[in-house]
N, CA, C and O atoms as a printed pandas DataFrame, in Angstrom:
     atom_number atom_name residue_name chain_id  residue_number  x_coord  y_coord  z_coord
0              1         N          MET        A               1  135.466  134.258   -9.824
1              2        CA          MET        A               1  134.514  133.901  -10.861
2              3         C          MET        A               1  134.664  132.406  -11.149
3              4         O          MET        A               1  135.754  131.935  -11.472
4              5         N          ASP        A               2  133.537  131.651  -11.026
5              6        CA          ASP        A               2  133.648  130.233  -11.323
6              7         C          ASP        A               2  133.392  129.965  -12.800
7              8         O          ASP        A               2  133.060  130.869  -13.566
8              9         N          LYS        A               3  133.554  128.712  -13.179
9             10        CA          LYS        A               3  133.454  128.348  -14.600
10            11         C          LYS        A               3  132.107  128.731  -15.208
11            12         O          LYS        A               3  132.067  129.174  -16.355
12            13         N          ASN        A               4  130.993  128.572  -14.467
13            14        CA          ASN        A               4  129.681  128.906  -15.002
14            15         C          ASN        A               4  129.537  130.397  -15.271
15            16         O          ASN        A               4  128.798  130.789  -16.173
16            17         N          ASP        A               5  130.229  131.234  -14.506
17            18        CA          ASP        A               5  130.181  132.671  -14.751
18            19         C          ASP        A               5  130.846  133.022  -16.081
19            20         O          ASP        A               5  130.515  134.035  -16.696
20            21         N          GLU        A               6  131.780  132.186  -16.519
21            22        CA          GLU        A               6  132.487  132.446  -17.765
22            23         C          GLU        A               6  131.693  131.999  -18.984
23            24         O          GLU        A               6  131.945  132.469  -20.094
24            25         N          MET        A               7  130.741  131.098  -18.792
25            26        CA          MET        A               7  129.962  130.574  -19.904
26            27         C          MET        A               7  129.018  131.635  -20.432
27            28         O          MET        A               7  128.238  132.211  -19.673
28            29         N          GLY        A               8  129.081  131.897  -21.720
29            30        CA          GLY        A               8  128.190  132.871  -22.317
30            31         C          GLY        A               8  126.826  132.305  -22.624
31            32         O          GLY        A               8  125.839  133.040  -22.626
32            33         N          ILE        A               9  126.746  130.983  -22.889
33            34        CA          ILE        A               9  125.477  130.360  -23.254
34            35         C          ILE        A               9  125.062  129.390  -22.159
35            36         O          ILE        A               9  125.850  128.555  -21.713
36            37         N          SER        A              10  123.814  129.516  -21.736
37            38        CA          SER        A              10  123.240  128.552  -20.802
38            39         C          SER        A              10  121.938  128.043  -21.411
39            40         O          SER        A              10  121.450  128.593  -22.399
40            41         N          ASN        A              11  121.385  127.005  -20.824
41            42        CA          ASN        A              11  120.152  126.446  -21.386
42            43         C          ASN        A              11  119.278  125.853  -20.302
43            44         O          ASN        A              11  119.708  125.654  -19.166
44            45         N          SER        A              12  118.038  125.577  -20.679
45            46        CA          SER        A              12  117.074  124.986  -19.755
46            47         C          SER        A              12  116.624  123.608  -20.248
47            48         O          SER        A              12  115.493  123.197  -19.987
48            49         N          ILE        A              13  117.495  122.900  -20.950
49            50        CA          ILE        A              13  117.128  121.619  -21.554
50            51         C          ILE        A              13  116.725  120.592  -20.505
51            52         O          ILE        A              13  115.742  119.875  -20.694
52            53         N          ARG        A              14  117.454  120.510  -19.421
53            54        CA          ARG        A              14  117.123  119.498  -18.408
54            55         C          ARG        A              14  115.713  119.713  -17.875
55            56         O          ARG        A              14  114.936  118.765  -17.766
56            57         N          THR        A              15  115.384  120.947  -17.547
57            58        CA          THR        A              15  114.043  121.274  -17.051
58            59         C          THR        A              15  112.984  120.978  -18.109
59            60         O          THR        A              15  111.930  120.421  -17.802
60            61         N          LEU        A              16  113.267  121.352  -19.352
61            62        CA          LEU        A              16  112.313  121.112  -20.432
62            63         C          LEU        A              16  112.079  119.619  -20.658
63            64         O          LEU        A              16  110.952  119.195  -20.915
64            65         N          ARG        A              17  113.143  118.827  -20.561
65            66        CA          ARG        A              17  112.980  117.380  -20.707
66            67         C          ARG        A              17  112.074  116.844  -19.606
67            68         O          ARG        A              17  111.189  116.028  -19.864
68            69         N          PHE        A              18  112.298  117.303  -18.383
69            70        CA          PHE        A              18  111.491  116.852  -17.246
70            71         C          PHE        A              18  110.020  117.208  -17.470
71            72         O          PHE        A              18  109.133  116.396  -17.206
72            73         N          LEU        A              19  109.770  118.415  -17.954
73            74        CA          LEU        A              19  108.393  118.883  -18.165
74            75         C          LEU        A              19  107.716  118.220  -19.364
75            76         O          LEU        A              19  106.495  118.297  -19.506
76            77         N          HIS        A              20  108.489  117.578  -20.216
77            78        CA          HIS        A              20  107.942  116.859  -21.370
78            79         C          HIS        A              20  107.985  115.357  -21.091
79            80         O          HIS        A              20  108.741  114.609  -21.711
80            81         N          ASP        A              21  107.146  114.940  -20.136
81            82        CA          ASP        A              21  107.033  113.519  -19.764
82            83         C          ASP        A              21  108.369  112.887  -19.392
83            84         O          ASP        A              21  108.622  111.721  -19.698
84            85         N          GLU        A              22  109.215  113.662  -18.734
85            86        CA          GLU        A              22  110.525  113.173  -18.282
86            87         C          GLU        A              22  111.295  112.511  -19.423
87            88         O          GLU        A              22  111.835  111.414  -19.280
88            89         N          MET        A              23  111.330  113.208  -20.558
89            90        CA          MET        A              23  112.069  112.752  -21.740
90            91         C          MET        A              23  113.521  112.475  -21.359
91            92         O          MET        A              23  114.136  113.246  -20.621
92            93         N          THR        A              24  114.059  111.373  -21.865
93            94        CA          THR        A              24  115.461  111.054  -21.573
94            95         C          THR        A              24  116.382  111.807  -22.540
95            96         O          THR        A              24  115.953  112.307  -23.580
96            97         N          GLN        A              25  117.650  111.866  -22.162
97            98        CA          GLN        A              25  118.638  112.465  -23.064
98            99         C          GLN        A              25  118.682  111.680  -24.365
99           100         O          GLN        A              25  118.839  112.269  -25.435
100          101         N          LYS        A              26  118.548  110.367  -24.292
101          102        CA          LYS        A              26  118.569  109.516  -25.488
102          103         C          LYS        A              26  117.380  109.818  -26.386
103          104         O          LYS        A              26  117.538  109.885  -27.605
104          105         N          GLN        A              27  116.203  110.002  -25.819
105          106        CA          GLN        A              27  115.020  110.321  -26.623
106          107         C          GLN        A              27  115.211  111.646  -27.352
107          108         O          GLN        A              27  114.896  111.759  -28.536
108          109         N          LEU        A              28  115.727  112.646  -26.643
109          110        CA          LEU        A              28  115.974  113.947  -27.267
110          111         C          LEU        A              28  117.032  113.807  -28.364
111          112         O          LEU        A              28  116.879  114.349  -29.459
112          113         N          ALA        A              29  118.086  113.089  -28.062
113          114        CA          ALA        A              29  119.160  112.882  -29.043
114          115         C          ALA        A              29  118.618  112.250  -30.321
115          116         O          ALA        A              29  118.969  112.673  -31.423
116          117         N          ASP        A              30  117.767  111.241  -30.175
117          118        CA          ASP        A              30  117.191  110.572  -31.344
118          119         C          ASP        A              30  116.329  111.537  -32.156
119          120         O          ASP        A              30  116.342  111.492  -33.386
120          121         N          LEU        A              31  115.586  112.401  -31.484
121          122        CA          LEU        A              31  114.716  113.361  -32.175
122          123         C          LEU        A              31  115.498  114.399  -32.971
123          124         O          LEU        A              31  115.034  114.866  -34.012
124          125         N          ILE        A              32  116.686  114.760  -32.484
125          126        CA          ILE        A              32  117.452  115.829  -33.151
126          127         C          ILE        A              32  118.645  115.314  -33.950
127          128         O          ILE        A              32  119.353  116.098  -34.581
128          129         N          GLY        A              33  118.870  113.998  -33.926
129          130        CA          GLY        A              33  119.911  113.412  -34.762
130          131         C          GLY        A              33  121.334  113.549  -34.251
131          132         O          GLY        A              33  122.273  113.698  -35.033
132          133         N          VAL        A              34  121.490  113.499  -32.921
133          134        CA          VAL        A              34  122.834  113.524  -32.321
134          135         C          VAL        A              34  122.923  112.377  -31.318
135          136         O          VAL        A              34  121.945  111.659  -31.115
136          137         N          THR        A              35  124.074  112.200  -30.696
137          138        CA          THR        A              35  124.226  111.147  -29.688
138          139         C          THR        A              35  123.759  111.649  -28.324
139          140         O          THR        A              35  123.647  112.851  -28.081
140          141         N          ARG        A              36  123.490  110.683  -27.444
141          142        CA          ARG        A              36  123.112  111.036  -26.070
142          143         C          ARG        A              36  124.238  111.821  -25.400
143          144         O          ARG        A              36  123.991  112.740  -24.619
144          145         N          GLN        A              37  125.478  111.444  -25.718
145          146        CA          GLN        A              37  126.628  112.130  -25.121
146          147         C          GLN        A              37  126.653  113.604  -25.537
147          148         O          GLN        A              37  127.043  114.466  -24.750
148          149         N          THR        A              38  126.239  113.888  -26.767
149          150        CA          THR        A              38  126.192  115.280  -27.234
150          151         C          THR        A              38  125.140  116.056  -26.450
151          152         O          THR        A              38  125.386  117.180  -26.013
152          153         N          VAL        A              39  123.964  115.450  -26.275
153          154        CA          VAL        A              39  122.910  116.113  -25.497
154          155         C          VAL        A              39  123.398  116.362  -24.074
155          156         O          VAL        A              39  123.172  117.434  -23.513
156          157         N          MET        A              40  124.065  115.370  -23.493
157          158        CA          MET        A              40  124.576  115.510  -22.131
158          159         C          MET        A              40  125.567  116.678  -22.039
159          160         O          MET        A              40  125.516  117.466  -21.094
160          161         N          ALA        A              41  126.462  116.785  -23.015
161          162        CA          ALA        A              41  127.456  117.858  -23.012
162          163         C          ALA        A              41  126.811  119.225  -23.211
163          164         O          ALA        A              41  127.212  120.196  -22.569
164          165         N          ILE        A              42  125.822  119.314  -24.090
165          166        CA          ILE        A              42  125.123  120.590  -24.311
166          167         C          ILE        A              42  124.374  120.985  -23.041
167          168         O          ILE        A              42  124.452  122.127  -22.587
168          169         N          GLU        A              43  123.649  120.023  -22.477
169          170        CA          GLU        A              43  122.835  120.274  -21.284
170          171         C          GLU        A              43  123.681  120.752  -20.109
171          172         O          GLU        A              43  123.235  121.588  -19.322
172          173         N          SER        A              44  124.885  120.233  -19.987
173          174        CA          SER        A              44  125.754  120.609  -18.867
174          175         C          SER        A              44  126.675  121.788  -19.203
175          176         O          SER        A              44  127.604  122.094  -18.455
176          177         N          ASN        A              45  126.406  122.440  -20.331
177          178        CA          ASN        A              45  127.164  123.626  -20.764
178          179         C          ASN        A              45  128.649  123.348  -20.993
179          180         O          ASN        A              45  129.477  124.249  -20.859
180          181         N          LYS        A              46  128.984  122.118  -21.333
181          182        CA          LYS        A              46  130.364  121.785  -21.663
182          183         C          LYS        A              46  130.616  121.941  -23.167
183          184         O          LYS        A              46  131.760  121.942  -23.622
184          185         N          TYR        A              47  129.530  122.071  -23.922
185          186        CA          TYR        A              47  129.618  122.150  -25.377
186          187         C          TYR        A              47  128.473  123.028  -25.882
187          188         O          TYR        A              47  127.327  122.859  -25.465
188          189         N          SER        A              48  128.783  123.956  -26.772
189          190        CA          SER        A              48  127.741  124.778  -27.384
190          191         C          SER        A              48  127.299  124.117  -28.683
191          192         O          SER        A              48  128.129  123.773  -29.524
192          193         N          PRO        A              49  125.989  123.940  -28.845
193          194        CA          PRO        A              49  125.510  123.269  -30.054
194          195         C          PRO        A              49  125.666  124.144  -31.291
195          196         O          PRO        A              49  125.799  125.364  -31.195
196          197         N          THR        A              50  125.646  123.500  -32.447
197          198        CA          THR        A              50  125.592  124.276  -33.685
198          199         C          THR        A              50  124.247  124.990  -33.699
199          200         O          THR        A              50  123.328  124.622  -32.969
200          201         N          LEU        A              51  124.146  125.986  -34.515
201          202        CA          LEU        A              51  122.891  126.715  -34.637
202          203         C          LEU        A              51  121.768  125.773  -35.073
203          204         O          LEU        A              51  120.650  125.848  -34.562
204          205         N          GLU        A              52  122.075  124.893  -36.017
205          206        CA          GLU        A              52  121.068  123.936  -36.493
206          207         C          GLU        A              52  120.560  123.049  -35.357
207          208         O          GLU        A              52  119.353  122.854  -35.219
208          209         N          VAL        A              53  121.461  122.517  -34.552
209          210        CA          VAL        A              53  121.069  121.655  -33.439
210          211         C          VAL        A              53  120.284  122.451  -32.401
211          212         O          VAL        A              53  119.312  121.945  -31.839
212          213         N          ALA        A              54  120.691  123.678  -32.143
213          214        CA          ALA        A              54  119.960  124.526  -31.193
214          215         C          ALA        A              54  118.521  124.740  -31.656
215          216         O          ALA        A              54  117.588  124.643  -30.859
216          217         N          PHE        A              55  118.344  125.027  -32.936
217          218        CA          PHE        A              55  116.996  125.211  -33.471
218          219         C          PHE        A              55  116.187  123.919  -33.392
219          220         O          PHE        A              55  114.993  123.954  -33.097
220          221         N          LYS        A              56  116.826  122.784  -33.654
221          222        CA          LYS        A              56  116.126  121.498  -33.573
222          223         C          LYS        A              56  115.653  121.223  -32.153
223          224         O          LYS        A              56  114.544  120.729  -31.948
224          225         N          ILE        A              57  116.495  121.545  -31.167
225          226        CA          ILE        A              57  116.118  121.345  -29.765
226          227         C          ILE        A              57  114.919  122.228  -29.429
227          228         O          ILE        A              57  113.957  121.765  -28.816
228          229         N          ALA        A              58  114.972  123.482  -29.825
229          230        CA          ALA        A              58  113.856  124.401  -29.561
230          231         C          ALA        A              58  112.578  123.896  -30.225
231          232         O          ALA        A              58  111.493  123.999  -29.652
232          233         N          GLU        A              59  112.709  123.349  -31.434
233          234        CA          GLU        A              59  111.552  122.841  -32.170
234          235         C          GLU        A              59  110.919  121.645  -31.455
235          236         O          GLU        A              59  109.695  121.523  -31.423
236          237         N          VAL        A              60  111.739  120.765  -30.882
237          238        CA          VAL        A              60  111.220  119.613  -30.141
238          239         C          VAL        A              60  110.315  120.087  -29.002
239          240         O          VAL        A              60  109.268  119.494  -28.745
240          241         N          PHE        A              61  110.723  121.149  -28.331
241          242        CA          PHE        A              61  109.953  121.654  -27.196
242          243         C          PHE        A              61  108.923  122.708  -27.608
243          244         O          PHE        A              61  108.218  123.258  -26.763
244          245         N          ASN        A              62  108.843  122.983  -28.915
245          246        CA          ASN        A              62  107.888  123.946  -29.460
246          247         C          ASN        A              62  108.035  125.318  -28.786
247          248         O          ASN        A              62  107.054  125.953  -28.400
248          249         N          LEU        A              63  109.285  125.747  -28.660
249          250        CA          LEU        A              63  109.598  127.023  -28.020
250          251         C          LEU        A              63  110.532  127.831  -28.910
251          252         O          LEU        A              63  111.273  127.267  -29.715
252          253         N          PRO        A              64  110.495  129.172  -28.762
253          254        CA          PRO        A              64  111.492  129.987  -29.467
254          255         C          PRO        A              64  112.886  129.679  -28.914
255          256         O          PRO        A              64  113.036  129.312  -27.749
256          257         N          LEU        A              65  113.875  129.831  -29.747
257          258        CA          LEU        A              65  115.261  129.545  -29.365
258          259         C          LEU        A              65  115.656  130.224  -28.053
259          260         O          LEU        A              65  116.307  129.615  -27.204
260          261         N          GLU        A              66  115.255  131.494  -27.892
261          262        CA          GLU        A              66  115.674  132.246  -26.699
262          263         C          GLU        A              66  115.014  131.774  -25.410
263          264         O          GLU        A              66  115.406  132.207  -24.327
264          265         N          GLU        A              67  114.026  130.898  -25.505
265          266        CA          GLU        A              67  113.439  130.319  -24.293
266          267         C          GLU        A              67  114.132  129.025  -23.892
267          268         O          GLU        A              67  113.926  128.523  -22.787
268          269         N          VAL        A              68  114.952  128.487  -24.786
269          270        CA          VAL        A              68  115.718  127.277  -24.485
270          271         C          VAL        A              68  117.162  127.642  -24.149
271          272         O          VAL        A              68  117.752  127.090  -23.221
272          273         N          PHE        A              69  117.720  128.577  -24.914
273          274        CA          PHE        A              69  119.110  129.005  -24.725
274          275         C          PHE        A              69  119.156  130.482  -24.363
275          276         O          PHE        A              69  118.365  131.282  -24.861
276          277         N          ARG        A              70  120.095  130.830  -23.489
277          278        CA          ARG        A              70  120.312  132.230  -23.115
278          279         C          ARG        A              70  121.781  132.565  -23.312
279          280         O          ARG        A              70  122.662  131.761  -23.009
280          281         N          TYR        A              71  122.032  133.766  -23.826
281          282        CA          TYR        A              71  123.390  134.219  -24.016
282          283         C          TYR        A              71  123.650  135.388  -23.077
283          284         O          TYR        A              71  122.863  136.332  -23.007
284          285         N          ARG        A              72  124.757  135.312  -22.362
285          286        CA          ARG        A              72  125.167  136.414  -21.485
286          287         C          ARG        A              72  126.560  136.830  -21.901
287          288         O          ARG        A              72  127.488  136.023  -21.933
288          289         N          SER        A              73  126.685  138.100  -22.219
289          290        CA          SER        A              73  127.985  138.625  -22.610
290          291         C          SER        A              73  128.970  138.451  -21.470
291          292         O          SER        A              73  128.629  138.674  -20.308
292          293         N          VAL        A              74  130.193  138.053  -21.798
293          294        CA          VAL        A              74  131.208  137.842  -20.769
294          295         C          VAL        A              74  132.234  138.977  -20.750
295          296         O          VAL        A              74  133.324  138.838  -20.194
296          297         N          LYS        A              75  131.860  140.113  -21.373
297          298        CA          LYS        A              75  132.771  141.260  -21.357
298          299         C          LYS        A              75  132.925  141.791  -19.946
299          300         O          LYS        A              75  131.957  141.833  -19.187
300          301         N          SER        A              76  134.128  142.197  -19.588
301          302        CA          SER        A              76  134.374  142.736  -18.250
302          303         C          SER        A              76  133.962  144.182  -18.169
303          304         O          SER        A              76  134.096  144.804  -17.116
């Protein structure tokens, strides 16, 4: 099992940014009030956002939360 298999939360932020006029990580960060480094970490699944930040990201893309983030149980 690799590291991505262990991650319970995944997201489609990179794809969504591309589909929204190739929005940069910095542009998204400015819209949601975090740093570019935070967006980079969330996008690469190295960091799970707070619920508030997750909702803000979904709002930027005008999508329900579950279309931006997915949770997969890691129970064996």
